[in-house]
């Protein structure tokens, strides 16, 4: 079945450091790919998405590119802030409103 | 509404008691999904609805769990005779009907169920 693998962390960075969180997937067909973020004590918020190969999703300085050849969707941000501290989830969705398949989440802590 | 609403925010039950959780999807969204987030952040899909019809229930533990989405009412997830292992955060998500492509699922704030 479909699956998502992401680096487990925790990841601790200093403010203004560069962030990469790796995500790779296994899927049949042509899934859509998502990054969701969960701030402490809150629900899941959509951060960005990409629906086809070579699409780049971006939001709030974060970006990720759908790479079909490497089955990857790595999350990057050039300069993290303390407010980015959260758990980040990579997810894939098949066609026709099938349930999302989530990675195990990566906890990011940014220190001033 | 513009956001997925879930009630209650927290729910505490003794083992063996019933728990009922509610979800109001975003207005105009046809699909509702329930997920369980257990320790270590893992998400488990439970069930989905297309309007009031069950769409996919492959993740649903059928012995004690049931769910409904009735017209003009919030969707509900009910756990009969809760067990300690049911302690988790339960998330509801909704999405629009957009043909074959996967549409974004928008999540509610979750209900934290604690079974003592």
PDB file of N, CA, C and O in Angstrom, chain A residues 96-100, chain B residues 30-35 44-60 67-69 75 77 91-95 105:
ATOM      1  N   UNK A  96      -9.768  10.646  -5.871  1.00  0.00           N
ATOM      2  CA  UNK A  96     -11.143  10.391  -5.452  1.00  0.00           C
ATOM      3  C   UNK A  96     -11.396  10.488  -3.967  1.00  0.00           C
ATOM      4  O   UNK A  96     -12.170   9.733  -3.411  1.00  0.00           O
ATOM      5  N   UNK A  97     -10.748  11.426  -3.293  1.00  0.00           N
ATOM      6  CA  UNK A  97     -11.037  11.643  -1.874  1.00  0.00           C
ATOM      7  C   UNK A  97     -10.777  10.426  -1.001  1.00  0.00           C
ATOM      8  O   UNK A  97     -11.558  10.095  -0.113  1.00  0.00           O
ATOM      9  N   UNK A  98      -9.694   9.744  -1.282  1.00  0.00           N
ATOM     10  CA  UNK A  98      -9.243   8.663  -0.413  1.00  0.00           C
ATOM     11  C   UNK A  98      -8.582   9.261   0.824  1.00  0.00           C
ATOM     12  O   UNK A  98      -8.181  10.425   0.816  1.00  0.00           O
ATOM     13  N   UNK A  99      -8.484   8.494   1.912  1.00  0.00           N
ATOM     14  CA  UNK A  99      -7.868   9.057   3.117  1.00  0.00           C
ATOM     15  C   UNK A  99      -6.402   9.398   2.903  1.00  0.00           C
ATOM     16  O   UNK A  99      -5.711   8.785   2.092  1.00  0.00           O
ATOM     17  N   UNK A 100      -5.938  10.398   3.635  1.00  0.00           N
ATOM     18  CA  UNK A 100      -4.530  10.768   3.574  1.00  0.00           C
ATOM     19  C   UNK A 100      -3.692   9.706   4.283  1.00  0.00           C
ATOM     20  O   UNK A 100      -4.106   9.117   5.278  1.00  0.00           O
TER      21      UNK A 100
ATOM     22  N   UNK B  30     -18.371  18.068   0.847  1.00  0.00           N
ATOM     23  CA  UNK B  30     -19.172  16.853   0.749  1.00  0.00           C
ATOM     24  C   UNK B  30     -18.559  15.683   1.500  1.00  0.00           C
ATOM     25  O   UNK B  30     -19.247  14.711   1.782  1.00  0.00           O
ATOM     26  N   UNK B  31     -17.257  15.743   1.771  1.00  0.00           N
ATOM     27  CA  UNK B  31     -16.579  14.606   2.387  1.00  0.00           C
ATOM     28  C   UNK B  31     -16.151  14.943   3.803  1.00  0.00           C
ATOM     29  O   UNK B  31     -15.654  16.043   4.071  1.00  0.00           O
ATOM     30  N   UNK B  32     -16.331  13.976   4.677  1.00  0.00           N
ATOM     31  CA  UNK B  32     -15.880  14.092   6.064  1.00  0.00           C
ATOM     32  C   UNK B  32     -15.035  12.872   6.376  1.00  0.00           C
ATOM     33  O   UNK B  32     -15.390  11.744   6.028  1.00  0.00           O
ATOM     34  N   UNK B  33     -13.912  13.116   7.041  1.00  0.00           N
ATOM     35  CA  UNK B  33     -12.974  12.057   7.419  1.00  0.00           C
ATOM     36  C   UNK B  33     -12.751  12.116   8.926  1.00  0.00           C
ATOM     37  O   UNK B  33     -12.657  13.199   9.502  1.00  0.00           O
ATOM     38  N   UNK B  34     -12.606  10.961   9.538  1.00  0.00           N
ATOM     39  CA  UNK B  34     -12.188  10.873  10.942  1.00  0.00           C
ATOM     40  C   UNK B  34     -10.840  10.160  11.006  1.00  0.00           C
ATOM     41  O   UNK B  34     -10.655   9.100  10.397  1.00  0.00           O
ATOM     42  N   UNK B  35      -9.924  10.764  11.778  1.00  0.00           N
ATOM     43  CA  UNK B  35      -8.608  10.183  12.014  1.00  0.00           C
ATOM     44  C   UNK B  35      -8.361  10.129  13.519  1.00  0.00           C
ATOM     45  O   UNK B  35      -8.842  10.972  14.275  1.00  0.00           O
ATOM     46  N   UNK B  44      -4.106   7.483  12.298  1.00  0.00           N
ATOM     47  CA  UNK B  44      -4.790   6.308  11.767  1.00  0.00           C
ATOM     48  C   UNK B  44      -6.144   6.746  11.215  1.00  0.00           C
ATOM     49  O   UNK B  44      -6.931   7.392  11.910  1.00  0.00           O
ATOM     50  N   UNK B  45      -6.404   6.421   9.953  1.00  0.00           N
ATOM     51  CA  UNK B  45      -7.695   6.717   9.349  1.00  0.00           C
ATOM     52  C   UNK B  45      -8.761   5.800   9.919  1.00  0.00           C
ATOM     53  O   UNK B  45      -8.538   4.596  10.075  1.00  0.00           O
ATOM     54  N   UNK B  46      -9.906   6.359  10.234  1.00  0.00           N
ATOM     55  CA  UNK B  46     -11.005   5.555  10.765  1.00  0.00           C
ATOM     56  C   UNK B  46     -12.099   5.344   9.732  1.00  0.00           C
ATOM     57  O   UNK B  46     -12.404   4.216   9.343  1.00  0.00           O
ATOM     58  N   UNK B  47     -12.707   6.438   9.275  1.00  0.00           N
ATOM     59  CA  UNK B  47     -13.884   6.328   8.416  1.00  0.00           C
ATOM     60  C   UNK B  47     -14.075   7.633   7.655  1.00  0.00           C
ATOM     61  O   UNK B  47     -13.617   8.686   8.098  1.00  0.00           O
ATOM     62  N   UNK B  48     -14.716   7.541   6.488  1.00  0.00           N
ATOM     63  CA  UNK B  48     -15.060   8.749   5.751  1.00  0.00           C
ATOM     64  C   UNK B  48     -16.500   8.662   5.246  1.00  0.00           C
ATOM     65  O   UNK B  48     -17.050   7.563   5.089  1.00  0.00           O
ATOM     66  N   UNK B  49     -17.063   9.821   5.020  1.00  0.00           N
ATOM     67  CA  UNK B  49     -18.440   9.943   4.540  1.00  0.00           C
ATOM     68  C   UNK B  49     -18.472  10.822   3.298  1.00  0.00           C
ATOM     69  O   UNK B  49     -17.707  11.785   3.188  1.00  0.00           O
ATOM     70  N   UNK B  50     -19.357  10.482   2.384  1.00  0.00           N
ATOM     71  CA  UNK B  50     -19.727  11.384   1.305  1.00  0.00           C
ATOM     72  C   UNK B  50     -21.149  11.805   1.608  1.00  0.00           C
ATOM     73  O   UNK B  50     -22.076  10.990   1.505  1.00  0.00           O
ATOM     74  N   UNK B  51     -21.310  13.036   2.011  1.00  0.00           N
ATOM     75  CA  UNK B  51     -22.582  13.507   2.557  1.00  0.00           C
ATOM     76  C   UNK B  51     -22.980  12.587   3.710  1.00  0.00           C
ATOM     77  O   UNK B  51     -22.189  12.373   4.604  1.00  0.00           O
ATOM     78  N   UNK B  52     -24.169  11.981   3.683  1.00  0.00           N
ATOM     79  CA  UNK B  52     -24.540  11.145   4.832  1.00  0.00           C
ATOM     80  C   UNK B  52     -24.227   9.661   4.628  1.00  0.00           C
ATOM     81  O   UNK B  52     -24.569   8.821   5.466  1.00  0.00           O
ATOM     82  N   UNK B  53     -23.551   9.357   3.530  1.00  0.00           N
ATOM     83  CA  UNK B  53     -23.266   7.953   3.231  1.00  0.00           C
ATOM     84  C   UNK B  53     -21.842   7.581   3.611  1.00  0.00           C
ATOM     85  O   UNK B  53     -20.902   8.326   3.335  1.00  0.00           O
ATOM     86  N   UNK B  54     -21.674   6.401   4.202  1.00  0.00           N
ATOM     87  CA  UNK B  54     -20.331   5.909   4.486  1.00  0.00           C
ATOM     88  C   UNK B  54     -19.596   5.715   3.172  1.00  0.00           C
ATOM     89  O   UNK B  54     -20.100   5.044   2.265  1.00  0.00           O
ATOM     90  N   UNK B  55     -18.404   6.307   3.061  1.00  0.00           N
ATOM     91  CA  UNK B  55     -17.620   6.212   1.827  1.00  0.00           C
ATOM     92  C   UNK B  55     -16.526   5.152   1.955  1.00  0.00           C
ATOM     93  O   UNK B  55     -16.310   4.373   1.046  1.00  0.00           O
ATOM     94  N   UNK B  56     -15.856   5.162   3.086  1.00  0.00           N
ATOM     95  CA  UNK B  56     -14.764   4.223   3.323  1.00  0.00           C
ATOM     96  C   UNK B  56     -14.696   3.977   4.828  1.00  0.00           C
ATOM     97  O   UNK B  56     -14.522   4.919   5.584  1.00  0.00           O
ATOM     98  N   UNK B  57     -14.854   2.739   5.237  1.00  0.00           N
ATOM     99  CA  UNK B  57     -14.800   2.434   6.675  1.00  0.00           C
ATOM    100  C   UNK B  57     -13.732   1.392   6.973  1.00  0.00           C
ATOM    101  O   UNK B  57     -13.820   0.677   7.969  1.00  0.00           O
ATOM    102  N   UNK B  58     -12.729   1.324   6.120  1.00  0.00           N
ATOM    103  CA  UNK B  58     -11.725   0.278   6.270  1.00  0.00           C
ATOM    104  C   UNK B  58     -10.907   0.399   7.549  1.00  0.00           C
ATOM    105  O   UNK B  58     -10.336  -0.580   8.009  1.00  0.00           O
ATOM    106  N   UNK B  59     -10.841   1.575   8.148  1.00  0.00           N
ATOM    107  CA  UNK B  59     -10.040   1.741   9.350  1.00  0.00           C
ATOM    108  C   UNK B  59     -10.825   1.650  10.636  1.00  0.00           C
ATOM    109  O   UNK B  59     -10.272   1.786  11.729  1.00  0.00           O
ATOM    110  N   UNK B  60     -12.072   1.394  10.535  1.00  0.00           N
ATOM    111  CA  UNK B  60     -12.969   1.485  11.689  1.00  0.00           C
ATOM    112  C   UNK B  60     -12.986   0.192  12.495  1.00  0.00           C
ATOM    113  O   UNK B  60     -13.294  -0.867  11.963  1.00  0.00           O
ATOM    114  N   UNK B  67     -20.160   5.644  13.597  1.00  0.00           N
ATOM    115  CA  UNK B  67     -20.147   7.043  13.164  1.00  0.00           C
ATOM    116  C   UNK B  67     -21.344   7.309  12.271  1.00  0.00           C
ATOM    117  O   UNK B  67     -21.844   6.394  11.605  1.00  0.00           O
ATOM    118  N   UNK B  68     -21.770   8.579  12.286  1.00  0.00           N
ATOM    119  CA  UNK B  68     -22.900   8.986  11.449  1.00  0.00           C
ATOM    120  C   UNK B  68     -22.675  10.391  10.937  1.00  0.00           C
ATOM    121  O   UNK B  68     -22.023  11.211  11.602  1.00  0.00           O
ATOM    122  N   UNK B  69     -23.237  10.671   9.776  1.00  0.00           N
ATOM    123  CA  UNK B  69     -23.338  12.040   9.279  1.00  0.00           C
ATOM    124  C   UNK B  69     -24.764  12.196   8.774  1.00  0.00           C
ATOM    125  O   UNK B  69     -25.074  11.723   7.669  1.00  0.00           O
ATOM    126  N   UNK B  75     -21.688  15.733  12.218  1.00  0.00           N
ATOM    127  CA  UNK B  75     -21.304  14.322  12.180  1.00  0.00           C
ATOM    128  C   UNK B  75     -20.887  13.902  13.589  1.00  0.00           C
ATOM    129  O   UNK B  75     -20.507  14.735  14.409  1.00  0.00           O
ATOM    130  N   UNK B  77     -18.924  10.663  16.063  1.00  0.00           N
ATOM    131  CA  UNK B  77     -18.144   9.439  16.217  1.00  0.00           C
ATOM    132  C   UNK B  77     -18.394   8.967  17.641  1.00  0.00           C
ATOM    133  O   UNK B  77     -18.193   9.725  18.589  1.00  0.00           O
ATOM    134  N   UNK B  91      -9.320  13.583  15.148  1.00  0.00           N
ATOM    135  CA  UNK B  91      -9.452  14.708  14.227  1.00  0.00           C
ATOM    136  C   UNK B  91     -10.505  14.410  13.180  1.00  0.00           C
ATOM    137  O   UNK B  91     -10.610  13.291  12.665  1.00  0.00           O
ATOM    138  N   UNK B  92     -11.231  15.439  12.862  1.00  0.00           N
ATOM    139  CA  UNK B  92     -12.177  15.410  11.759  1.00  0.00           C
ATOM    140  C   UNK B  92     -11.618  16.312  10.666  1.00  0.00           C
ATOM    141  O   UNK B  92     -10.983  17.338  10.957  1.00  0.00           O
ATOM    142  N   UNK B  93     -11.823  15.920   9.423  1.00  0.00           N
ATOM    143  CA  UNK B  93     -11.402  16.746   8.294  1.00  0.00           C
ATOM    144  C   UNK B  93     -12.517  16.746   7.258  1.00  0.00           C
ATOM    145  O   UNK B  93     -13.294  15.798   7.180  1.00  0.00           O
ATOM    146  N   UNK B  94     -12.586  17.810   6.476  1.00  0.00           N
ATOM    147  CA  UNK B  94     -13.569  17.828   5.397  1.00  0.00           C
ATOM    148  C   UNK B  94     -12.916  18.296   4.101  1.00  0.00           C
ATOM    149  O   UNK B  94     -11.887  18.977   4.117  1.00  0.00           O
ATOM    150  N   UNK B  95     -13.518  17.882   2.992  1.00  0.00           N
ATOM    151  CA  UNK B  95     -13.020  18.312   1.685  1.00  0.00           C
ATOM    152  C   UNK B  95     -14.190  18.415   0.718  1.00  0.00           C
ATOM    153  O   UNK B  95     -15.268  17.876   0.954  1.00  0.00           O
ATOM    154  N   UNK B 105      -7.754  18.283   2.335  1.00  0.00           N
ATOM    155  CA  UNK B 105      -8.555  18.029   3.517  1.00  0.00           C
ATOM    156  C   UNK B 105      -8.213  19.088   4.557  1.00  0.00           C
ATOM    157  O   UNK B 105      -7.045  19.325   4.860  1.00  0.00           O
TER     158      UNK B 105
END
